[in-house]
Amino acid sequence: MSNTAVEVKQKTNLEKNSWWKNAVGYQIYPRSFKDSNHDGIGDLNGIRQKLPYLKELGVDFIWINPIYASPNVDNGYDISDYQAIHEDFGTMEDFQTLLKEAHELDLKIIMDLVINHTSDQHPWFLESKKSLDNPYRDYYHWVDATKEQLPNNWQSFFGGSTWTYCETTGQAYFHVFAKEQPDLNWKNPRVRHEIYQMIRWWLDLGIDGFRIDAISHIQKEPWHFKITDNQWAPFMNVAGIELYLEELKAIFNEYNIMTVGEASGVPHQEAAEWTGENGYFNMIFELEHCERIGEIGRQKGSIPHLKHSLNQWQTSLAHNGWNALYLENHDTPRSISVYGDDSSEAAKALATVLLLLKGTPFIYQGQEVGMTNYPFTSIEELNAADTIHFYQSLLTQGTMSKDALAIAVNWSRDHSRTPFQWENSLHGGFSTTEPWLKVNDNYQTINAAQKDVENNSIFHHYQTLIRLRKQTNALIYGEFHLLLPDHPTIFCYTRTTDSESWLILVQLDRKQTTVTLPNTLDYSNWEEILTTSDTKPLEQQMILSDYEAHVYRNTGI
Ligand code: TEU
Ligand code: CA
């Protein structure tokens, strides 16, 4: 065997424990996935009903957003009991049945781990707020204050101060999200001990991993820290966080699971430290490629920014570390609307770019059938606390209500939270009752059942890409290289191993463009493996139009 062959073999052995590198994930927002008992809210038995659908798509694991007991101020991200299932979703028994049935189908389940904060209704906080000397007082951050004089001027992610004053004890408590989500005090070893026990409890139940929520916020700067340019700096990836992350890692490493940390504020330069060989997590969700377009005054996502940012992350993790790939989630609008024009061509083009990058792709529910943004016309139709707060603050600044609505909904989380569109029937087949959030009227044409009538549906394209990826070593491990870095709409890259090279060429716009590919490529040995339009041989000069995508393989290396 040649040296490279030995290396490849060793790598393959090593990667047996890294099942998540070959895997494709699917994110389920349970409130909006499938309602089995017709109360208008999606639930665990609804997910069970749809496991065959997920198998048909070809994914390997599902990540479920929080299903724990919660007053739902932030739709489950305010947890009042970590070891109980919210009654809207079912029971612990339902969860165990879901886990068992998923495992029988060879589908893994990743749970959301929300440990930066709890609900203000969690028993720890109910105790903590009672008195200065309550044994749970130090489970949270309390500082002397008055109603008028809060400890500092830091602002929370959901708007307003990070401090809420409590008259009972003359102190204020700290929260980076809503006031009903008090931040846990990670400095307190008792807090960490309780959290770690809870983590083990879930892992011992047999789940396959965690998506760790808002983890880059658990460490804070001293309260007297002065904000200069970045208003989030006091609680964004603050030095000292590594001590806690190391402790978490030690627990995770005892199990054969996958972990993905939501690591807002961690720059690509630090990504290898977070996800590399000695990293804290197997991978992280970075937020750099997701511009909050409404807030920066734009209607549409910028393709050059997307390319530039994804390229940085691909390059930074080329040799150490691993990417978590996504274009949308429960906190963002729909990618087909942000980067595309709501068409099936745009959906397929984006899918091609996403699924063949290096890393573990996450498909967000509905993305695979082309679900679009919701045409909100009134603030009453919205549920997300941060959007409503943003809208109100725009009104306070004197913005006309029509404009305020347009700006606020641009980046609203509610676009991706509308109920899943299963078929062309009442409420899109999600429920027989009025759902908790309105179904998009376009369910009549955009729905999962289209896959059974249309051969070239978006769903089928996802299926094909997933299959292709999973059977192709180069598409999993091959080196990434961006071509045409400065082209405003073409996303073009190669994935290369010692034995083959792949070239992905996608036009992310509804117009025709002529491109000249580098003359360093040998144009003689390329075979077209997949296209969303007419077949075209790969040549140095290519004319591409309307979101067309081509995938080529070269075995003549
Ligand atoms: O989101 C976290 C989140 O939005 C912040 O970490 C992010 O850094 C900030 O908004 C950047 O501008 C997670 C969940 O995905 C979200 O649904 C929850 O509301 C939030 O945590 C609180 O648990
Ligand atoms: Ca239900």
Coordinates of N, CA, C and O in Angstrom, one line a residue, residues 326-410:
Y326 N -25.9 24.6 7.4 CA -27.4 24.9 7.4 C -27.6 26.2 6.6 O -26.7 27.0 6.6
L327 N -28.8 26.3 6.1 CA -29.2 27.5 5.4 C -30.4 28.2 6.1 O -30.7 29.3 5.9
E328 N -31.1 27.4 7.0 CA -32.2 27.9 7.7 C -32.4 27.1 9.0 O -32.0 26.0 9.0
N329 N -33.1 27.7 9.9 CA -33.5 27.0 11.1 C -34.7 27.7 11.7 O -35.3 28.6 11.1
H330 N -35.0 27.3 12.9 CA -36.3 27.9 13.6 C -36.1 29.3 14.0 O -37.0 29.9 14.5
D331 N -34.9 29.9 13.9 CA -34.7 31.3 14.2 C -34.5 32.2 13.0 O -34.3 33.4 13.1
T332 N -34.5 31.6 11.8 CA -34.3 32.4 10.6 C -35.5 32.4 9.7 O -36.3 31.5 9.8
P333 N -35.5 33.3 8.7 CA -36.5 33.1 7.6 C -36.1 31.9 6.7 O -35.1 31.3 6.9
R334 N -37.0 31.7 5.8 CA -36.7 30.6 4.8 C -35.7 30.9 3.8 O -35.7 32.0 3.2
S335 N -34.7 30.0 3.6 CA -33.6 30.3 2.7 C -34.1 30.5 1.2 O -33.5 31.3 0.5
I336 N -35.2 29.8 0.8 CA -35.7 30.0 -0.5 C -36.2 31.4 -0.8 O -36.2 31.9 -1.9
S337 N -36.6 32.1 0.3 CA -37.0 33.5 0.2 C -35.9 34.5 0.4 O -35.9 35.5 -0.2
V338 N -34.9 34.1 1.3 CA -33.8 35.0 1.6 C -32.9 35.1 0.4 O -32.5 36.1 0.0
Y339 N -32.5 33.9 -0.1 CA -31.5 33.9 -1.2 C -32.1 33.6 -2.6 O -31.4 33.6 -3.6
G340 N -33.4 33.2 -2.6 CA -34.0 32.8 -3.9 C -35.2 33.7 -4.2 O -35.4 34.7 -3.6
D341 N -36.0 33.1 -5.0 CA -37.2 33.9 -5.4 C -38.5 33.0 -5.2 O -39.4 33.1 -5.9
D342 N -38.4 32.1 -4.2 CA -39.5 31.3 -3.8 C -39.8 30.2 -4.8 O -40.8 29.5 -4.7
S343 N -39.0 30.0 -5.8 CA -39.3 29.0 -6.8 C -38.6 27.7 -6.5 O -37.7 27.6 -5.7
S344 N -39.1 26.6 -7.1 CA -38.5 25.3 -6.9 C -37.1 25.3 -7.5 O -36.2 24.6 -6.9
E345 N -36.8 26.0 -8.5 CA -35.5 26.1 -9.1 C -34.5 26.6 -8.0 O -33.4 26.1 -7.9
A346 N -34.9 27.7 -7.3 CA -34.1 28.3 -6.3 C -33.8 27.3 -5.2 O -32.7 27.1 -4.7
A347 N -34.9 26.6 -4.8 CA -34.8 25.6 -3.7 C -33.8 24.5 -4.1 O -32.9 24.1 -3.3
K348 N -33.8 24.0 -5.3 CA -32.9 23.0 -5.7 C -31.5 23.5 -5.9 O -30.5 22.8 -5.5
A349 N -31.3 24.7 -6.3 CA -30.0 25.3 -6.5 C -29.3 25.4 -5.1 O -28.2 25.0 -4.9
L350 N -30.1 25.9 -4.1 CA -29.5 26.1 -2.7 C -29.2 24.7 -2.1 O -28.2 24.5 -1.4
A351 N -30.1 23.7 -2.4 CA -29.9 22.4 -1.8 C -28.6 21.8 -2.4 O -27.8 21.2 -1.6
T352 N -28.3 22.1 -3.7 CA -27.1 21.5 -4.3 C -25.8 22.1 -3.6 O -24.9 21.4 -3.3
V353 N -25.9 23.5 -3.4 CA -24.8 24.1 -2.7 C -24.6 23.5 -1.4 O -23.5 23.1 -1.0
L354 N -25.6 23.5 -0.6 CA -25.5 23.1 0.8 C -25.1 21.6 1.0 O -24.2 21.4 1.8
L355 N -25.8 20.7 0.3 CA -25.6 19.3 0.6 C -24.2 18.8 0.2 O -23.8 17.7 0.7
L356 N -23.5 19.5 -0.7 CA -22.2 18.9 -1.1 C -21.0 19.6 -0.6 O -19.9 19.3 -0.9
L357 N -21.3 20.6 0.4 CA -20.2 21.2 1.1 C -19.6 20.2 2.1 O -20.2 19.1 2.3
K358 N -18.4 20.5 2.6 CA -17.8 19.6 3.6 C -18.4 19.9 5.0 O -18.3 21.0 5.5
G359 N -18.9 18.9 5.6 CA -19.5 19.1 7.0 C -20.7 18.2 7.1 O -21.1 17.4 6.2
T360 N -21.5 18.4 8.2 CA -22.7 17.6 8.3 C -23.9 18.5 8.0 O -24.1 19.5 8.7
P361 N -24.6 18.2 7.0 CA -25.7 19.1 6.6 C -27.0 18.9 7.5 O -27.3 17.8 7.9
F362 N -27.6 20.0 7.8 CA -28.9 20.0 8.6 C -30.0 20.6 7.7 O -29.8 21.7 7.2
I363 N -31.0 19.8 7.4 CA -32.1 20.3 6.7 C -33.2 20.7 7.6 O -33.5 19.9 8.6
Y364 N -33.7 21.8 7.5 CA -34.8 22.3 8.4 C -36.2 21.9 7.9 O -36.4 22.1 6.7
Q365 N -37.0 21.4 8.7 CA -38.3 20.9 8.2 C -39.0 21.8 7.2 O -39.2 23.0 7.5
G366 N -39.4 21.3 6.1 CA -40.1 22.1 5.1 C -39.2 22.6 4.0 O -39.6 22.9 2.9
Q367 N -37.9 22.7 4.3 CA -36.9 23.2 3.4 C -36.9 22.2 2.2 O -36.8 22.6 1.0
E368 N -37.1 20.9 2.5 CA -37.0 19.9 1.4 C -38.3 19.9 0.5 O -38.3 19.1 -0.4
V369 N -39.3 20.7 0.9 CA -40.5 20.7 0.0 C -40.6 22.1 -0.6 O -41.6 22.4 -1.2
G370 N -39.7 23.0 -0.2 CA -39.8 24.4 -0.7 C -40.7 25.3 0.0 O -41.2 26.3 -0.6
M371 N -40.8 25.1 1.3 CA -41.6 26.1 2.1 C -41.0 27.5 2.1 O -39.8 27.6 2.2
T372 N -41.9 28.5 2.0 CA -41.4 29.9 1.8 C -41.7 30.7 3.1 O -42.4 30.3 3.9
N373 N -41.3 31.9 3.0 CA -41.7 32.9 4.1 C -43.2 33.1 4.0 O -43.8 32.9 3.0
Y374 N -43.7 33.6 5.2 CA -45.1 33.9 5.3 C -45.4 35.3 5.0 O -44.7 36.2 5.5
P375 N -46.5 35.6 4.2 CA -46.7 37.0 3.9 C -47.5 37.8 5.1 O -48.7 38.0 5.0
F376 N -46.8 38.0 6.1 CA -47.4 38.7 7.3 C -48.0 40.0 6.9 O -47.3 40.9 6.3
T377 N -49.2 40.3 7.3 CA -49.8 41.6 7.0 C -50.2 42.4 8.3 O -50.5 43.6 8.2
S378 N -50.0 41.7 9.4 CA -50.4 42.5 10.7 C -49.6 41.9 11.8 O -49.2 40.7 11.8
I379 N -49.2 42.7 12.8 CA -48.4 42.3 13.9 C -49.1 41.2 14.7 O -48.5 40.3 15.4
E380 N -50.4 41.2 14.7 CA -51.2 40.2 15.4 C -50.9 38.7 14.9 O -51.2 37.8 15.6
E381 N -50.4 38.6 13.7 CA -50.2 37.3 13.2 C -48.8 36.7 13.7 O -48.5 35.6 13.4
L382 N -48.1 37.6 14.4 CA -46.8 37.1 14.8 C -46.8 36.6 16.2 O -47.6 37.0 17.1
N383 N -45.8 35.7 16.5 CA -45.7 35.0 17.8 C -44.4 35.3 18.4 O -44.2 35.4 19.7
A384 N -43.3 35.4 17.6 CA -41.9 35.5 18.2 C -41.7 36.8 19.0 O -41.9 37.9 18.4
A385 N -41.3 36.6 20.2 CA -41.2 37.8 21.1 C -40.2 38.8 20.6 O -40.4 40.0 20.7
D386 N -39.1 38.4 20.0 CA -38.1 39.3 19.5 C -38.6 40.2 18.4 O -38.3 41.4 18.3
T387 N -39.4 39.6 17.5 CA -40.0 40.4 16.4 C -41.0 41.4 16.9 O -40.9 42.6 16.5
I388 N -41.8 41.0 17.8 CA -42.8 41.9 18.4 C -42.1 43.1 19.1 O -42.4 44.2 18.9
H389 N -41.0 42.8 19.8 CA -40.3 43.8 20.5 C -39.6 44.8 19.5 O -39.7 46.0 19.7
F390 N -39.0 44.2 18.5 CA -38.4 45.0 17.5 C -39.4 46.0 16.8 O -39.1 47.2 16.6
Y391 N -40.5 45.4 16.5 CA -41.6 46.2 15.9 C -42.0 47.4 16.8 O -42.1 48.5 16.4
Q392 N -42.2 47.1 18.1 CA -42.6 48.1 19.0 C -41.5 49.2 19.2 O -41.8 50.4 19.2
S393 N -40.3 48.7 19.2 CA -39.2 49.7 19.3 C -39.1 50.6 18.1 O -38.8 51.8 18.2
L394 N -39.4 50.1 16.9 CA -39.4 50.9 15.7 C -40.6 52.0 15.8 O -40.4 53.1 15.4
L395 N -41.7 51.5 16.3 CA -42.8 52.5 16.5 C -42.4 53.6 17.4 O -42.7 54.8 17.2
T396 N -41.8 53.2 18.5 CA -41.3 54.2 19.5 C -40.4 55.2 18.9 O -40.4 56.4 19.2
Q397 N -39.6 54.7 17.9 CA -38.6 55.7 17.3 C -39.3 56.5 16.2 O -38.7 57.3 15.5
G398 N -40.6 56.3 16.0 CA -41.4 57.1 15.1 C -41.6 56.5 13.7 O -42.1 57.2 12.8
T399 N -41.2 55.3 13.5 CA -41.4 54.6 12.2 C -42.9 54.4 12.0 O -43.6 54.0 13.0
M400 N -43.4 54.6 10.8 CA -44.8 54.3 10.5 C -45.1 52.8 10.7 O -44.3 52.0 10.3
S401 N -46.3 52.5 11.2 CA -46.6 51.1 11.5 C -46.4 50.1 10.3 O -45.9 49.0 10.4
K402 N -46.8 50.6 9.1 CA -46.6 49.8 7.9 C -45.1 49.4 7.6 O -44.8 48.3 7.4
D403 N -44.3 50.5 7.7 CA -42.9 50.3 7.5 C -42.3 49.5 8.6 O -41.4 48.6 8.4
A404 N -42.7 49.7 9.9 CA -42.2 49.0 11.0 C -42.4 47.5 10.8 O -41.6 46.6 11.1
L405 N -43.6 47.2 10.4 CA -44.0 45.8 10.2 C -43.1 45.2 9.1 O -42.5 44.1 9.3
A406 N -42.9 45.9 8.0 CA -42.1 45.4 6.9 C -40.7 45.1 7.3 O -40.1 44.1 7.0
I407 N -40.1 46.0 8.1 CA -38.7 45.9 8.6 C -38.6 44.7 9.6 O -37.8 43.8 9.5
A408 N -39.6 44.7 10.5 CA -39.5 43.7 11.6 C -39.7 42.3 11.1 O -39.0 41.3 11.6
V409 N -40.6 42.1 10.1 CA -40.9 40.7 9.7 C -39.8 40.2 8.8 O -39.7 39.0 8.6
N410 N -38.9 41.1 8.3 CA -37.9 40.7 7.4 C -37.0 39.5 7.9 O -36.7 38.6 7.2

